[in-house]
Short mmCIF file of C-alpha atoms in Angstrom, two decimals:
data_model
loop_
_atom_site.label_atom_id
_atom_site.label_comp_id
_atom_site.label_asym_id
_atom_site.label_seq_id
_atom_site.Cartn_x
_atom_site.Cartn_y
_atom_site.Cartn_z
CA UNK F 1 0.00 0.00 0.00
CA UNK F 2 1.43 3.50 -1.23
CA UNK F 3 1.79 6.25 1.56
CA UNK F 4 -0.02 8.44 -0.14
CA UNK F 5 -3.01 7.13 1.11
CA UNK F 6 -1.92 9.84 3.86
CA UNK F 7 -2.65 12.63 1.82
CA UNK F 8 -6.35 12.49 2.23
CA UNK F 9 -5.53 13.88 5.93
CA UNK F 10 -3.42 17.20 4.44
CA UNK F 11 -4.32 20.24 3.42
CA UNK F 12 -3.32 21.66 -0.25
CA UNK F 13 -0.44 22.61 0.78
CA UNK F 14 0.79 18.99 2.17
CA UNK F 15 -0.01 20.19 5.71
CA UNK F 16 -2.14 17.95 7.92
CA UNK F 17 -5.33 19.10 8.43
CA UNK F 18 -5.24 21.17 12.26
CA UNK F 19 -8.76 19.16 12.19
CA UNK F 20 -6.80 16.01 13.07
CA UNK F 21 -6.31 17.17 16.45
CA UNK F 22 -9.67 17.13 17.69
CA UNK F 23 -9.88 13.24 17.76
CA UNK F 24 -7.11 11.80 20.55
CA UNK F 25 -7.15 8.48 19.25
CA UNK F 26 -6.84 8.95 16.32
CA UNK F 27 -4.16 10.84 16.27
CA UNK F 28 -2.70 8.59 18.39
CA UNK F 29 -3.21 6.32 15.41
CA UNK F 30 -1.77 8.24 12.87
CA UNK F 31 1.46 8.54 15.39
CA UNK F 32 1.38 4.69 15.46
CA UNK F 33 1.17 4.12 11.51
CA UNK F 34 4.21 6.74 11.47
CA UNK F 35 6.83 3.67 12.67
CA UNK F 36 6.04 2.01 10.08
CA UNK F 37 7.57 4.28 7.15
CA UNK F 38 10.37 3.24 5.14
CA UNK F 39 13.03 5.50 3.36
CA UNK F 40 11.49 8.00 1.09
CA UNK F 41 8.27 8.58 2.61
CA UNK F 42 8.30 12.01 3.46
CA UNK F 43 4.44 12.17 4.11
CA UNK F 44 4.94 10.33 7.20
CA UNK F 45 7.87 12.03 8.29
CA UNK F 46 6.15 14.84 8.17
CA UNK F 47 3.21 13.01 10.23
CA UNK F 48 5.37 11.39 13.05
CA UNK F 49 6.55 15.66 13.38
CA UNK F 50 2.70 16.40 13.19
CA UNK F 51 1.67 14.01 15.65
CA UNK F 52 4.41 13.88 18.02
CA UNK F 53 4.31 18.04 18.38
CA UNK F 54 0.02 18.18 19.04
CA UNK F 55 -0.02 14.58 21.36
CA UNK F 56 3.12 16.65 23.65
CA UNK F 57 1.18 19.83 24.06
CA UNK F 58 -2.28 18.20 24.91
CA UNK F 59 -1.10 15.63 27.29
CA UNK F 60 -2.22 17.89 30.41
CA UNK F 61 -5.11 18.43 29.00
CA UNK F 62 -6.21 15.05 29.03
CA UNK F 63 -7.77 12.89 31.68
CA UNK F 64 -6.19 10.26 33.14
CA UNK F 65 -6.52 7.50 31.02
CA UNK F 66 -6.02 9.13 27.68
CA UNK F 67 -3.19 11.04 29.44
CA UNK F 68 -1.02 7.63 30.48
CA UNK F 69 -1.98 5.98 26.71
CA UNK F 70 -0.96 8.85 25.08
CA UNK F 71 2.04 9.27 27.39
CA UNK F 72 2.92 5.26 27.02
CA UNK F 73 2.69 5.68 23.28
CA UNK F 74 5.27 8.67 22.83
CA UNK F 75 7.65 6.80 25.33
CA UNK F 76 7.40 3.23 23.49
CA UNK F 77 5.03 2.91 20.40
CA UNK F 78 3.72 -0.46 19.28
CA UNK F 79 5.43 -1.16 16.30
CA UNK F 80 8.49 -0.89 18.28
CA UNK F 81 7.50 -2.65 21.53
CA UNK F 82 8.35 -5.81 23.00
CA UNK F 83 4.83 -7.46 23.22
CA UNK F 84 4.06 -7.74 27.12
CA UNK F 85 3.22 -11.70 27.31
CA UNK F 86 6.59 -12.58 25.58
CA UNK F 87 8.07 -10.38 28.31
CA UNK F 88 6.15 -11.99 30.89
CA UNK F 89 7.55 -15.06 29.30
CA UNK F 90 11.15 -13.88 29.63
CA UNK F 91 10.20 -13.07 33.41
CA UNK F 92 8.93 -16.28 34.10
CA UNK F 93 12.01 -18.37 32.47
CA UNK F 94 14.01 -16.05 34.00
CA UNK F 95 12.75 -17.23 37.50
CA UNK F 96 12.52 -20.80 36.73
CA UNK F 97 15.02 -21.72 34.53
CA UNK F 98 15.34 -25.53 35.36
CA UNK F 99 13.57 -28.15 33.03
CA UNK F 100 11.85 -30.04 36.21
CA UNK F 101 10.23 -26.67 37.10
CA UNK F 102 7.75 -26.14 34.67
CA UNK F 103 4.53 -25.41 36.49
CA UNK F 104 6.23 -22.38 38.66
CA UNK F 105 6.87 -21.32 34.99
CA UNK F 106 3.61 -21.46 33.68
CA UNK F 107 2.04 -20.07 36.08
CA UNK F 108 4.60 -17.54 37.13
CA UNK F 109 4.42 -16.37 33.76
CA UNK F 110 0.50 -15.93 34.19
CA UNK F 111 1.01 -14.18 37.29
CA UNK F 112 3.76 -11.81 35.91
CA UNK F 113 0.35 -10.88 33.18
CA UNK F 114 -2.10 -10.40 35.73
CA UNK F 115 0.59 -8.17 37.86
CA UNK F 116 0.69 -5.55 34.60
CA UNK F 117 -2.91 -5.58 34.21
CA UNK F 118 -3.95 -4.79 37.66
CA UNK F 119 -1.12 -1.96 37.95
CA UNK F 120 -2.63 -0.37 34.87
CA UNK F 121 -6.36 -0.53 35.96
CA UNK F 122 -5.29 0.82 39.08
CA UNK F 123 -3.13 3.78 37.78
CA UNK F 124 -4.90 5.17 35.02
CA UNK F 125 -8.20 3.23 33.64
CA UNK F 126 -10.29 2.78 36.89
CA UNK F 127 -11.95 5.32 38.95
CA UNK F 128 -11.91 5.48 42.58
CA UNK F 129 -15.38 4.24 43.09
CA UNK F 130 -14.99 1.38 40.75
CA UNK F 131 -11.76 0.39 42.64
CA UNK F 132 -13.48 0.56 46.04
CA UNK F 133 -15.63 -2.35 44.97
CA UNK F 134 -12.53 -4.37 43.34
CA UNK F 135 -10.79 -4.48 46.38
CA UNK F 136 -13.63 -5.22 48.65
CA UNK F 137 -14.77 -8.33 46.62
CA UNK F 138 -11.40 -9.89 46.30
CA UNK F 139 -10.59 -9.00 50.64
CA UNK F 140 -14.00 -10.46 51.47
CA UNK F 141 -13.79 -13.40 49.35
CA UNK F 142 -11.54 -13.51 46.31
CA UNK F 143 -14.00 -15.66 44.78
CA UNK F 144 -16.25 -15.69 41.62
CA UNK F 145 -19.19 -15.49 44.18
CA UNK F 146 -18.44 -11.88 45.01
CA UNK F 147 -18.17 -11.02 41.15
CA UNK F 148 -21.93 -9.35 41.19
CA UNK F 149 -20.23 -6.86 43.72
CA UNK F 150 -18.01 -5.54 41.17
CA UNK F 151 -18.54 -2.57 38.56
CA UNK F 152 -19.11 -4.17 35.46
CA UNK F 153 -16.54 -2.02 34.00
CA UNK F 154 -13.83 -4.60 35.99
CA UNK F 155 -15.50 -7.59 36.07
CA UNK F 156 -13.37 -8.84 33.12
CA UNK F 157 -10.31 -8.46 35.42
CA UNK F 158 -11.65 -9.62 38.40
CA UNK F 159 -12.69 -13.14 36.61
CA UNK F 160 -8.88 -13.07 35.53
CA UNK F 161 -7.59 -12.97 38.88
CA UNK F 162 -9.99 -15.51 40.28
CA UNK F 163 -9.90 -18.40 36.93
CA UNK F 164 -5.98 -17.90 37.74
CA UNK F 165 -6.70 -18.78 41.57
CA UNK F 166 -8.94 -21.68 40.68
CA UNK F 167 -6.40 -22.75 38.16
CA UNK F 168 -3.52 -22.60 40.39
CA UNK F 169 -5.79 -24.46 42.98
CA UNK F 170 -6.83 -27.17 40.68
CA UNK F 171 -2.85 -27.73 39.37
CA UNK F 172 -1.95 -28.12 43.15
CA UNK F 173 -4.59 -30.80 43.89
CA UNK F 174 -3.32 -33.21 41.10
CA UNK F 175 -0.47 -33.53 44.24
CA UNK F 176 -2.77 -33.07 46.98
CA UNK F 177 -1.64 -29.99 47.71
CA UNK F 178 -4.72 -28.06 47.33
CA UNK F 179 -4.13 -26.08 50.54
CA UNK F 180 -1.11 -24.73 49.48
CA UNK F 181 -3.76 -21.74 47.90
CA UNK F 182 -4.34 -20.53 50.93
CA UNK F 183 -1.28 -18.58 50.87
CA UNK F 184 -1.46 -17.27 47.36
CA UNK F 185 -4.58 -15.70 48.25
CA UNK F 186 -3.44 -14.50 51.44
CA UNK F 187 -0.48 -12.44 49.42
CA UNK F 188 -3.21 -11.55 46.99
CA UNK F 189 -5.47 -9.94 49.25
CA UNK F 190 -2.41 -7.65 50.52
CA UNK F 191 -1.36 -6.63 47.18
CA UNK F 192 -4.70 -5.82 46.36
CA UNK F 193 -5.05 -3.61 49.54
CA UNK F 194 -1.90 -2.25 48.98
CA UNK F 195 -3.04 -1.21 45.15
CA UNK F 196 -5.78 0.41 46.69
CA UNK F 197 -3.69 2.20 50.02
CA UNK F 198 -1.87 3.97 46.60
CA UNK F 199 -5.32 4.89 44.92
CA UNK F 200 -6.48 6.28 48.36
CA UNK F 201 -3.20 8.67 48.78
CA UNK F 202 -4.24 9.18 45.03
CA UNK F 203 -7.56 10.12 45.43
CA UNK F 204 -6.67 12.38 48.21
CA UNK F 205 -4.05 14.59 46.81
CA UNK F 206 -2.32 12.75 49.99
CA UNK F 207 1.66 13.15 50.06
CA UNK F 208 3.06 9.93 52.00
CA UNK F 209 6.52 10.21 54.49
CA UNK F 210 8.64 7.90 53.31
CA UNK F 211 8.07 5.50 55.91
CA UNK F 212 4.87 5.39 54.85
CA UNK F 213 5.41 5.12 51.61
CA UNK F 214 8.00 2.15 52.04
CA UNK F 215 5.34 0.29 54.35
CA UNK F 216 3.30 -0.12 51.73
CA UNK F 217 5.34 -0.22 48.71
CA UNK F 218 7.50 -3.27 49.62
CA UNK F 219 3.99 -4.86 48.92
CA UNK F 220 2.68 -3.53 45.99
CA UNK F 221 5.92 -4.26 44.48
CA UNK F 222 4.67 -7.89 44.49
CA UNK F 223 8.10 -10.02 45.34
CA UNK F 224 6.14 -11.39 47.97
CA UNK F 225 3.17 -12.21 45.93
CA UNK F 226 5.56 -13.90 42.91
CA UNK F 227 7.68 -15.56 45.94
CA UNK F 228 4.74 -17.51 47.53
CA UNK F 229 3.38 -18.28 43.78
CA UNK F 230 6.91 -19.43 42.93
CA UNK F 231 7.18 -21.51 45.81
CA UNK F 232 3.85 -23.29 45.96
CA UNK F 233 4.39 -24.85 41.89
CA UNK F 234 7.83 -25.93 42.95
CA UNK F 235 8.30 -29.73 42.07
CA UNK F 236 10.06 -32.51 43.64
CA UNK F 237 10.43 -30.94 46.65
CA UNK F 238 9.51 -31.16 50.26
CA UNK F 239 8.15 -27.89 51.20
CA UNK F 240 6.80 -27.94 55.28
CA UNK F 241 4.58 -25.65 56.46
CA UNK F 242 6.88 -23.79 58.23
CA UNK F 243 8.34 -22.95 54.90
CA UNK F 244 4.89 -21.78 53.36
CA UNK F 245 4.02 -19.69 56.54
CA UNK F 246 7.76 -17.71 56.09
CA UNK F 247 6.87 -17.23 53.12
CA UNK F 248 4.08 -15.01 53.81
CA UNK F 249 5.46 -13.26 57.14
CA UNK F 250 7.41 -10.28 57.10
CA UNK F 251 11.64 -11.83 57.02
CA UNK F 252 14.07 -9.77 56.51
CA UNK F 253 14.89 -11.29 53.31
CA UNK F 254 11.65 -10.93 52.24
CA UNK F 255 11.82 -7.22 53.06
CA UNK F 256 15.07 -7.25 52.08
CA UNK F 257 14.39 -7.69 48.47
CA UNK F 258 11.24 -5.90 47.93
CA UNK F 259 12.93 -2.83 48.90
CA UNK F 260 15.56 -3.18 46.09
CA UNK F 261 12.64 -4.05 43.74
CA UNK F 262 10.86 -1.05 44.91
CA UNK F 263 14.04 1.27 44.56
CA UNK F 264 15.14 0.42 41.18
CA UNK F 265 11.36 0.62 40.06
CA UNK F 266 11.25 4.27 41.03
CA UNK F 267 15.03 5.27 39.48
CA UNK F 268 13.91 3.60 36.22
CA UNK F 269 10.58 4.61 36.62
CA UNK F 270 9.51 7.73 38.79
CA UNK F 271 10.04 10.44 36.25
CA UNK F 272 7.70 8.84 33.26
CA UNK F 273 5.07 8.15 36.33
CA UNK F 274 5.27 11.92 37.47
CA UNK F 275 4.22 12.59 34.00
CA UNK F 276 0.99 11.69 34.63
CA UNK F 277 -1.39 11.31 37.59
CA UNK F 278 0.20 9.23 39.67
CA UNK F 279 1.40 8.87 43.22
CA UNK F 280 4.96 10.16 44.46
CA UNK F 281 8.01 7.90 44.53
CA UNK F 282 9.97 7.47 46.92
CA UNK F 283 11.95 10.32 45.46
CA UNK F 284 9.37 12.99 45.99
CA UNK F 285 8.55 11.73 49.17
CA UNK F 286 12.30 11.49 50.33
CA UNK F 287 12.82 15.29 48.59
CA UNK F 288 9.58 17.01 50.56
CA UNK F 289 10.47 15.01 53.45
CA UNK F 290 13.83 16.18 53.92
CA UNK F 291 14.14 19.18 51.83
CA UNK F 292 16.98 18.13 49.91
CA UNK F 293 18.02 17.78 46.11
CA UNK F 294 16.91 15.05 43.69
CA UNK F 295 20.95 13.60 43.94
CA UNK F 296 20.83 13.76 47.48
CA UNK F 297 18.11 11.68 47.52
CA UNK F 298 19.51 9.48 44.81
CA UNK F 299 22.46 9.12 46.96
CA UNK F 300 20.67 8.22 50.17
CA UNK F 301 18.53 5.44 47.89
CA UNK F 302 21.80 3.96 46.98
CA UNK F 303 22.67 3.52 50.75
CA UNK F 304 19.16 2.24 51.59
CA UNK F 305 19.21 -0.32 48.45
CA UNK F 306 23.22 -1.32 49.80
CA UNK F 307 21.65 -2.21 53.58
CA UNK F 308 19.19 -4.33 51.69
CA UNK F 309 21.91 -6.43 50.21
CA UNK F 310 23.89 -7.09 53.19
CA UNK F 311 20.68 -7.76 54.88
CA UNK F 312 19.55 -10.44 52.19
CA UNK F 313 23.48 -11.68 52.57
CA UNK F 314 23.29 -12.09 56.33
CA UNK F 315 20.18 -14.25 56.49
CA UNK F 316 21.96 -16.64 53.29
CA UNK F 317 24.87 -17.21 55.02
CA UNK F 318 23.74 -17.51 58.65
CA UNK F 319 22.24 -20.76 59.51
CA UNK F 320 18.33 -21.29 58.99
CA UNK F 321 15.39 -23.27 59.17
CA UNK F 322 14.47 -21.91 55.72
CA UNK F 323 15.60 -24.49 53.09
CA UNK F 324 17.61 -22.80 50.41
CA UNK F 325 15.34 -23.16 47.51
CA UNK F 326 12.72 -20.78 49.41
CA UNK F 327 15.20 -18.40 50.30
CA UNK F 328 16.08 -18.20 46.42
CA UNK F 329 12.54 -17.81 45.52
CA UNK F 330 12.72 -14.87 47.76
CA UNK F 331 15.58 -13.01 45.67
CA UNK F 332 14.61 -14.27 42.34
CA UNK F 333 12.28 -11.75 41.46
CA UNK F 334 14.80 -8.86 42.68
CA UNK F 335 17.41 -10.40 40.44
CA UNK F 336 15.37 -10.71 37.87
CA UNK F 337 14.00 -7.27 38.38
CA UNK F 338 18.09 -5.56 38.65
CA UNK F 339 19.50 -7.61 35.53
CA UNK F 340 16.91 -5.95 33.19
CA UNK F 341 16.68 -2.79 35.27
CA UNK F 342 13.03 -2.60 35.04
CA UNK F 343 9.44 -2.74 36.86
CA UNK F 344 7.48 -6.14 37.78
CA UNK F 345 10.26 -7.22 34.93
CA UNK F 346 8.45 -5.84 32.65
CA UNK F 347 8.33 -2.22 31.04
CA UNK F 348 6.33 -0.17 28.67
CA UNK F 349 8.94 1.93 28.30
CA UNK F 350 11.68 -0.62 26.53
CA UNK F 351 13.62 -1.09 28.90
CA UNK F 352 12.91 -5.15 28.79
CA UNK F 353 13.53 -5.15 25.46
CA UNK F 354 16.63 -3.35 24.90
CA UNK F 355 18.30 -5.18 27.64
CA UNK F 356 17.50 -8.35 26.09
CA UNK F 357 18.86 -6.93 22.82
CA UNK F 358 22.21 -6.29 24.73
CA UNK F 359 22.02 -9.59 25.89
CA UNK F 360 21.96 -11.24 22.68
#
């Protein structure tokens, strides 16, 4: 197909049409059909210019859903994106590399889905209301009973999360081990609630201290969540449950490494999410806090992510009633999260991607 089916969108004078700008979307897919010139077409030069100039200026304009696609778009468009379930995939082989394991790969791949489709819903596509009744169906029950109770509007992802439960559950009973979901939906229920903690603060133009904010983000990172999941699908293993009820307490391994998680997520991170409605990082809360510089508090984030490491190397080197393979399902996901140098080890923003391209 020529190019010049473009033209229909100019003016006589090979201008686009100032029209164009009325309609978000598409403009936005005008943008996207820009990455896919080839040398020689100067009509979509011209339109990436067009599109790329009117999508900057109006993003403040826009509410907060059309804000964070159009803001996602500029920062990685499709054509040039990593899709998200073969990064997912990535995640999960990253985490269970070993032949034996494949369940934990399976369904730590699902899991690693799930994680980016909640954390969009709950950052830009849902309002407050709507995630008021999310949460309170999957606390009180987190099961397809309670769907009725949610807005229809996130129904679709609240049957996700609970056909992922039920599937988990059903895997874990071909072993007997059908209580084992008891503590995947104990870590689910406090991710959930700590989703919703953010969209609160949100909601209330509230600025956390950084206390605060750490409290709460060390869950909503979601190492815990992936660590039980990971732990449960292990095979050919004896897991007691001792094991299974460390996994879900507060070590300080466990701590350990969702604070590095949660670190590196806001240096790669924080300035794209301050581009849009979104809740401080732990930058801006360390900054107001403290009344210092964004270094300084780059510098004192370094420190806090160094303490982390010795305190995840003091608790694999000391003796411990934790078996090894748990304690490595607790620093998996931080690994995982470091080497690519990205969130939930995924990112919108390339990241993923281009370190794999490195890589290879």
């Amino acid at each position: 197909m020529s190019s010049d089916v473009f033209k229909r969108f100019t003016n006589d004078d090979g201008k686009f049409k100032e029209t164009l700008t009325i309609d978000v979307q598409g403009l936005l897919s005008l943008y996207e059909a820009a990455h896919l010139r080839v040398h020689g077409e100067e009509i979509l030069e011209e339109a990436l210019t067009f599109t790329v100039t009117h999508l900057e200026s109006m993003g403040p304009k826009l509410g907060n859903s059309l804000k964070a696609q159009v803001s996602e778009a500029l920062s990685q468009p499709i054509h040039t994106n990593l899709p998200r379930l073969v990064e997912c995939y990535f995640g999960a082989v990253g985490l269970h590399f070993e032949p034996q394991q494949s369940r934990a790969r399976i369904m730590t791949g699902k899991i690693l889905s799930i994680l980016n489709i909640v954390d969009d819903t709950f950052d830009a596509y849902a309002t407050f209301d709507e995630l008021v009744l999310f949460t309170n169906a999957i606390e009180r029950s987190c099961d397809i009973s309670a769907m009725e109770s949610v807005s229809h509007n996130l129904r679709p992802i609240y049957q996700v999360l609970i056909e992922f439960l039920n599937e988990l559950e059903d895997e874990l009973k071909k072993e007997g081990k059908s209580d084992r979901i008891y503590y995947a939906k104990v870590e689910m229920k406090k991710w959930i609630k700590s989703y919703f903690k953010e969209a609160e603060w949100l909601n209330a133009c509230y600025f956390p201290k950084c206390e605060e904010y750490m409290e709460n983000a060390i869950t909503s990172i979601a190492v815990k969540l992936i660590a039980t999941i990971s732990l449960i699908c292990l095979e050919e293993l004896i897991i007691s449950k001792e094991t299974l009820e460390w996994v879900t307490s507060d070590s300080s391994i466990l701590r350990a490494s969702s604070i590095l998680s949660r670190l590196k997520d806001d240096i790669m991170g924080h300035h794209f999410e301050q581009q849009r409605t979104h809740i401080p990082s732990f930058f801006e809360c360390y900054m107001k806090e403290h009344g210092v510089s964004k270094q300084e508090a780059y510098v004192e984030v370094q420190k806090i992510m160094e303490n982390a490491w010795k305190d995840i190397n003091t608790e694999l080197v000391c003796p411990s009633q934790v078996p090894m393979f748990a304690l490595e399902q607790a620093i998996n996901p931080t690994r995982l999260t470091l080497s690519f140098q990205v969130n939930d080890f995924m990112n919108t923003k390339g990241g993923f991607k281009d370190s794999l391209l490195v890589a290879g």
